[in-house]
Short mmCIF file of C-alpha atoms in Angstrom, two decimals:
data_model
loop_
_atom_site.label_atom_id
_atom_site.label_comp_id
_atom_site.label_asym_id
_atom_site.label_seq_id
_atom_site.Cartn_x
_atom_site.Cartn_y
_atom_site.Cartn_z
CA MET A 194 -15.29 -11.74 15.27
CA LEU A 195 -15.47 -15.39 16.25
CA SER A 196 -17.86 -16.74 13.62
CA SER A 197 -18.90 -20.28 12.79
CA ARG A 198 -18.14 -19.88 9.08
CA ILE A 199 -15.02 -21.75 7.95
CA TYR A 200 -13.77 -22.24 4.38
CA LEU A 201 -12.04 -25.56 3.85
CA ILE A 202 -9.67 -26.49 1.07
CA ILE A 203 -11.10 -29.15 -1.20
CA ASN A 204 -8.26 -31.65 -1.30
CA GLU A 205 -7.38 -32.78 2.22
CA ASP A 206 -4.09 -34.22 0.89
CA GLU A 207 -2.94 -30.63 0.39
CA VAL A 208 -3.30 -29.67 4.06
CA MET A 209 0.14 -28.61 5.30
CA LYS A 210 1.82 -27.53 8.48
CA VAL A 211 2.30 -23.79 8.75
CA VAL A 212 5.57 -22.45 10.12
CA ILE A 213 5.38 -18.85 11.37
CA LEU A 214 8.43 -16.74 12.24
CA CYS A 215 7.59 -15.03 15.54
CA GLY A 216 10.98 -14.30 17.09
CA GLY A 217 12.04 -10.83 15.95
CA TYR A 218 12.38 -7.72 18.11
CA GLY A 219 10.14 -5.49 15.98
CA THR A 220 12.34 -2.44 16.58
CA ARG A 221 10.62 -0.36 13.88
CA ILE A 222 7.27 -0.48 15.67
CA ARG A 223 8.39 0.05 19.25
CA ASP A 224 6.33 3.25 19.38
CA VAL A 225 3.22 1.03 19.39
CA SER A 226 4.41 -1.34 22.10
CA GLU A 227 7.73 -2.03 23.76
CA ASN A 228 6.57 -4.79 26.08
CA ILE A 229 5.29 -7.48 23.73
CA PRO A 230 6.73 -9.24 20.67
CA LYS A 231 5.60 -7.85 17.34
CA PRO A 232 3.30 -10.81 16.43
CA MET A 233 1.30 -10.08 19.58
CA ILE A 234 0.44 -6.49 18.61
CA THR A 235 -3.29 -6.45 18.14
CA ILE A 236 -5.60 -5.82 15.23
CA GLY A 237 -8.91 -5.26 16.94
CA PRO A 238 -9.00 -7.44 20.07
CA TYR A 239 -6.62 -10.15 18.84
CA PRO A 240 -2.90 -10.33 17.96
CA ILE A 241 -1.88 -10.10 14.32
CA LEU A 242 -0.47 -13.61 14.79
CA TRP A 243 -4.01 -14.83 15.53
CA HIS A 244 -5.28 -13.16 12.35
CA ILE A 245 -2.60 -14.90 10.29
CA MET A 246 -3.42 -18.27 11.83
CA LYS A 247 -7.16 -17.75 11.33
CA TYR A 248 -6.51 -17.00 7.66
CA TYR A 249 -4.55 -20.23 7.14
CA ALA A 250 -7.13 -22.17 9.12
CA SER A 251 -9.90 -20.85 6.84
CA TYR A 252 -8.21 -22.89 4.07
CA GLY A 253 -7.92 -25.97 6.28
CA HIS A 254 -4.30 -25.50 7.41
CA ARG A 255 -4.58 -25.81 11.20
CA ASP A 256 -1.28 -27.40 12.27
CA PHE A 257 1.05 -24.57 13.27
CA VAL A 258 4.71 -24.41 14.28
CA LEU A 259 5.68 -21.09 15.86
CA CYS A 260 9.36 -20.05 15.85
CA LEU A 261 9.76 -18.10 19.07
CA GLY A 262 12.50 -15.75 20.24
CA TYR A 263 12.04 -12.29 21.74
CA LYS A 264 9.59 -12.40 24.68
CA ALA A 265 8.60 -15.95 23.82
CA ASN A 266 6.82 -16.22 27.17
CA VAL A 267 4.17 -13.72 26.01
CA ILE A 268 3.19 -15.92 23.05
CA LYS A 269 3.35 -19.06 25.18
CA ASP A 270 1.07 -17.47 27.76
CA PHE A 271 -1.48 -16.51 25.10
CA PHE A 272 -1.85 -20.12 23.93
CA LEU A 273 -1.55 -21.73 27.36
CA ASN A 274 -4.43 -19.50 28.46
CA TYR A 275 -6.23 -19.41 25.12
CA GLU A 276 -9.67 -20.20 26.58
CA SER A 277 -9.56 -17.26 28.96
CA HIS A 278 -8.19 -14.95 26.24
CA THR A 279 -10.99 -15.79 23.78
CA LYS A 280 -14.05 -16.70 25.89
CA ASP A 281 -16.26 -15.10 28.50
CA PHE A 282 -15.97 -16.92 31.81
CA THR A 283 -17.05 -16.94 35.45
CA ILE A 284 -14.54 -17.77 38.15
CA ASN A 285 -15.48 -18.79 41.68
CA LEU A 286 -12.65 -17.68 43.94
CA GLY A 287 -11.60 -19.67 46.97
CA ARG A 288 -9.46 -22.57 48.01
CA ARG A 289 -10.65 -24.55 44.99
CA SER A 290 -11.24 -22.02 42.25
CA GLU A 291 -13.65 -23.10 39.55
CA ILE A 292 -13.94 -21.57 36.09
CA THR A 293 -16.98 -21.82 33.84
CA PHE A 294 -16.56 -20.78 30.22
CA HIS A 295 -19.69 -19.40 28.57
CA ASN A 296 -19.10 -19.49 24.82
CA ASN A 297 -17.17 -21.35 22.17
CA HIS A 298 -14.57 -20.57 19.54
CA ASN A 299 -13.67 -22.28 16.27
CA GLU A 300 -10.09 -23.18 17.13
CA GLU A 301 -10.72 -26.45 18.98
CA ASN A 302 -9.05 -28.44 16.18
CA TRP A 303 -5.91 -26.30 15.98
CA LYS A 304 -2.58 -27.85 16.84
CA VAL A 305 0.05 -25.31 17.89
CA THR A 306 3.70 -26.26 18.47
CA LEU A 307 5.72 -23.53 20.15
CA VAL A 308 9.48 -23.81 19.63
CA ASP A 309 12.09 -21.61 21.29
CA THR A 310 14.47 -21.00 18.38
CA GLY A 311 16.81 -18.60 20.20
CA LEU A 312 16.65 -15.03 21.39
CA ASP A 313 19.01 -13.55 18.79
CA SER A 314 18.69 -16.12 16.01
CA MET A 315 18.12 -14.87 12.48
CA THR A 316 15.35 -16.19 10.23
CA GLY A 317 17.34 -18.98 8.58
CA ALA A 318 18.45 -20.35 11.93
CA ARG A 319 14.88 -20.29 13.21
CA VAL A 320 13.61 -22.30 10.25
CA LYS A 321 16.44 -24.82 10.61
CA ARG A 322 15.55 -25.42 14.26
CA ILE A 323 12.00 -26.54 13.57
CA LYS A 324 13.06 -29.26 11.12
CA GLU A 325 12.01 -32.10 13.42
CA TYR A 326 8.52 -30.65 13.76
CA VAL A 327 7.64 -30.71 10.06
CA ASP A 328 8.36 -34.45 9.73
CA GLY A 329 9.99 -34.32 6.31
CA GLU A 330 6.82 -32.99 4.69
CA ASP A 331 6.19 -29.98 2.49
CA PHE A 332 5.18 -27.03 4.62
CA MET A 333 4.02 -23.43 4.43
CA LEU A 334 6.12 -20.62 5.86
CA THR A 335 5.34 -17.01 6.63
CA TYR A 336 6.13 -14.09 8.90
CA GLY A 337 4.18 -13.13 12.00
CA ASP A 338 3.66 -9.52 11.01
CA GLY A 339 1.79 -9.35 7.70
CA VAL A 340 -1.66 -10.16 6.34
CA GLY A 341 -3.15 -10.53 2.88
CA ASN A 342 -5.88 -12.21 0.89
CA ILE A 343 -3.60 -14.63 -0.95
CA ASP A 344 -5.40 -17.59 -2.55
CA LEU A 345 -3.65 -20.35 -0.61
CA ASN A 346 -5.21 -23.08 -2.76
CA ALA A 347 -3.75 -21.52 -5.90
CA LEU A 348 -0.42 -20.98 -4.15
CA VAL A 349 -0.15 -24.65 -3.18
CA ASN A 350 -1.24 -25.80 -6.63
CA HIS A 351 1.39 -23.59 -8.24
CA HIS A 352 4.03 -25.05 -5.94
CA ARG A 353 2.98 -28.59 -6.83
CA GLU A 354 3.06 -27.91 -10.55
CA HIS A 355 6.62 -26.64 -10.83
CA GLU A 356 8.13 -29.18 -8.38
CA ARG A 357 10.90 -26.85 -7.17
CA ILE A 358 12.10 -26.50 -3.58
CA LEU A 359 10.59 -23.14 -2.67
CA THR A 360 7.75 -20.92 -3.83
CA VAL A 361 7.51 -17.30 -2.72
CA THR A 362 4.47 -15.09 -3.06
CA GLY A 363 5.37 -12.01 -5.07
CA VAL A 364 3.28 -8.97 -4.14
CA ARG A 365 3.12 -5.36 -5.19
CA PRO A 366 4.24 -3.25 -2.23
CA PRO A 367 1.71 -0.83 -0.79
CA SER A 368 2.31 2.70 -1.97
CA ARG A 369 3.72 5.03 0.64
CA PHE A 370 1.49 7.85 -0.51
CA GLY A 371 -2.19 8.16 -1.35
CA GLU A 372 -3.37 7.81 -4.94
CA LEU A 373 -5.64 10.31 -6.68
CA VAL A 374 -7.75 9.35 -9.69
CA TYR A 375 -9.29 12.36 -11.42
CA ALA A 376 -10.76 13.66 -14.67
CA ASP A 377 -11.11 17.27 -15.78
CA GLY A 378 -9.71 18.37 -12.44
CA ALA A 379 -12.37 16.54 -10.41
CA VAL A 380 -11.23 13.69 -8.16
CA THR A 381 -13.13 10.50 -8.97
CA GLU A 382 -11.31 8.19 -6.57
CA PHE A 383 -9.04 8.57 -3.54
CA ASN A 384 -7.13 5.54 -2.26
CA GLU A 385 -5.29 6.08 1.00
CA LYS A 386 -2.72 3.32 0.50
CA PRO A 387 -3.10 1.49 -2.84
CA GLN A 388 -0.92 -1.35 -4.10
CA ALA A 389 1.95 -0.02 -6.20
CA ALA A 390 1.80 -0.87 -9.90
CA GLY A 391 5.53 -1.38 -10.33
CA GLY A 392 7.75 -4.35 -9.52
CA ARG A 393 7.09 -7.07 -6.98
CA ILE A 394 8.64 -7.88 -3.63
CA SER A 395 8.51 -10.96 -1.43
CA GLY A 396 5.35 -11.00 0.61
CA GLY A 397 6.34 -14.12 2.49
CA PHE A 398 3.63 -16.78 2.27
CA PHE A 399 6.12 -19.41 1.11
CA VAL A 400 5.62 -23.08 0.33
CA ALA A 401 8.69 -25.29 0.83
CA THR A 402 9.67 -28.90 0.36
CA SER A 403 11.77 -30.63 2.99
CA ARG A 404 14.81 -30.17 0.74
CA ILE A 405 14.93 -26.57 1.96
CA PHE A 406 16.88 -27.78 4.98
CA GLU A 407 19.78 -28.72 2.70
CA TYR A 408 20.27 -24.98 2.22
CA LEU A 409 20.21 -24.08 5.92
CA GLY A 410 23.31 -24.19 8.10
CA ASP A 411 23.63 -24.10 11.88
CA SER A 412 24.79 -20.53 12.44
CA ASP A 413 22.61 -18.25 14.57
CA ARG A 414 23.38 -15.47 12.08
CA LEU A 415 21.93 -17.27 9.06
CA VAL A 416 19.39 -15.00 7.36
CA PHE A 417 16.90 -17.02 5.35
CA GLU A 418 16.44 -14.22 2.82
CA HIS A 419 20.18 -13.90 2.10
CA GLU A 420 22.50 -16.88 1.46
CA PRO A 421 19.86 -19.67 1.37
CA ILE A 422 17.60 -17.75 -1.01
CA GLN A 423 20.54 -16.74 -3.21
CA ARG A 424 21.66 -20.37 -3.46
CA LEU A 425 18.13 -21.44 -4.37
CA VAL A 426 18.06 -18.78 -7.07
CA GLY A 427 21.41 -20.00 -8.40
CA ASP A 428 20.13 -23.57 -8.49
CA LYS A 429 16.88 -22.47 -10.17
CA GLN A 430 14.90 -23.81 -7.22
CA LEU A 431 12.95 -20.67 -6.32
CA MET A 432 9.67 -19.92 -8.08
CA VAL A 433 7.23 -17.06 -7.62
CA TYR A 434 3.48 -17.07 -7.24
CA GLU A 435 2.07 -13.70 -8.31
CA HIS A 436 -0.50 -12.14 -6.02
CA ASN A 437 -2.27 -9.03 -7.25
CA GLY A 438 -4.62 -8.52 -4.33
CA PHE A 439 -4.28 -7.11 -0.85
CA TRP A 440 -1.08 -7.51 1.15
CA GLN A 441 0.07 -5.38 4.05
CA PRO A 442 2.88 -5.74 6.60
CA MET A 443 2.76 -4.08 10.02
CA ASP A 444 6.17 -2.46 10.34
CA THR A 445 5.23 1.02 11.55
CA SER A 446 2.65 2.72 13.73
CA ARG A 447 0.98 4.10 10.58
CA GLU A 448 0.55 0.55 9.22
CA TYR A 449 -0.74 -0.56 12.62
CA GLN A 450 -3.36 2.18 12.46
CA LEU A 451 -4.26 1.29 8.86
CA LEU A 452 -4.83 -2.40 9.62
CA ASN A 453 -6.88 -1.57 12.70
CA SER A 454 -9.04 0.90 10.80
CA LEU A 455 -9.72 -1.69 8.08
CA TYR A 456 -10.69 -4.24 10.73
CA ASP A 457 -12.81 -1.84 12.79
CA GLU A 458 -14.70 -0.69 9.69
CA GLY A 459 -15.39 -4.25 8.52
CA ARG A 460 -13.22 -3.78 5.41
CA ALA A 461 -10.36 -6.15 6.26
CA PRO A 462 -9.67 -8.19 3.09
CA TRP A 463 -7.99 -11.00 5.02
CA VAL A 464 -10.97 -11.67 7.30
CA ARG A 465 -12.86 -14.61 5.74
CA TRP A 466 -14.07 -16.31 8.88
#
């Protein structure tokens, strides 16, 4: 689905770098694939990581920093050979092989920085190790295994308004079971996996100021969601942006199948390109 339609954010001053955590083992979804890192598991023909990046790029955020770890070479290979992964081509074999690419894609203006942040590093350590690549600027941060239709313009505006260190997108977790809507015994609506109506959880899709690094130590075992977040909460430096729309992680084979069915049927809420 490589289309020419791109949605840009209005204020170019709000364009930010996007840091994506791509280093985990993905042990809960090994039944889908054991040989590739979780962000490279595909939705349709492309990795979920590509879908996440396309979503940010549709808002104008095209400068990416990828925090690599487990099987980093697989992600590096994808971007080093991006043209061949995303275009039709003809190759003339011989002593001087020549390749002719036959079509275009809309990612020519992407900038992708791939950083090896350690094989066994936890999330906080991975963020700390990309400090030099965000140049002291505010940046966006997310995980490489979840998609949604978050309004990134509204998220950034909310972050600017409260002037705290970190904003997290609060989502309603998808219900584990299907939802029946009925009247007089007759089902009027069946939703396979609706958003739960209860409390919210972190859906990732953070916005951070450079002061976040003051909360990150050097230990490989530093979990971003534990001590750093708790300190931010204690200092009243963590704010939430409420998202009531679609959000879905890919932690299990069932969720993998759900996301692929939405994509294959043309009903993927995150696809806006």
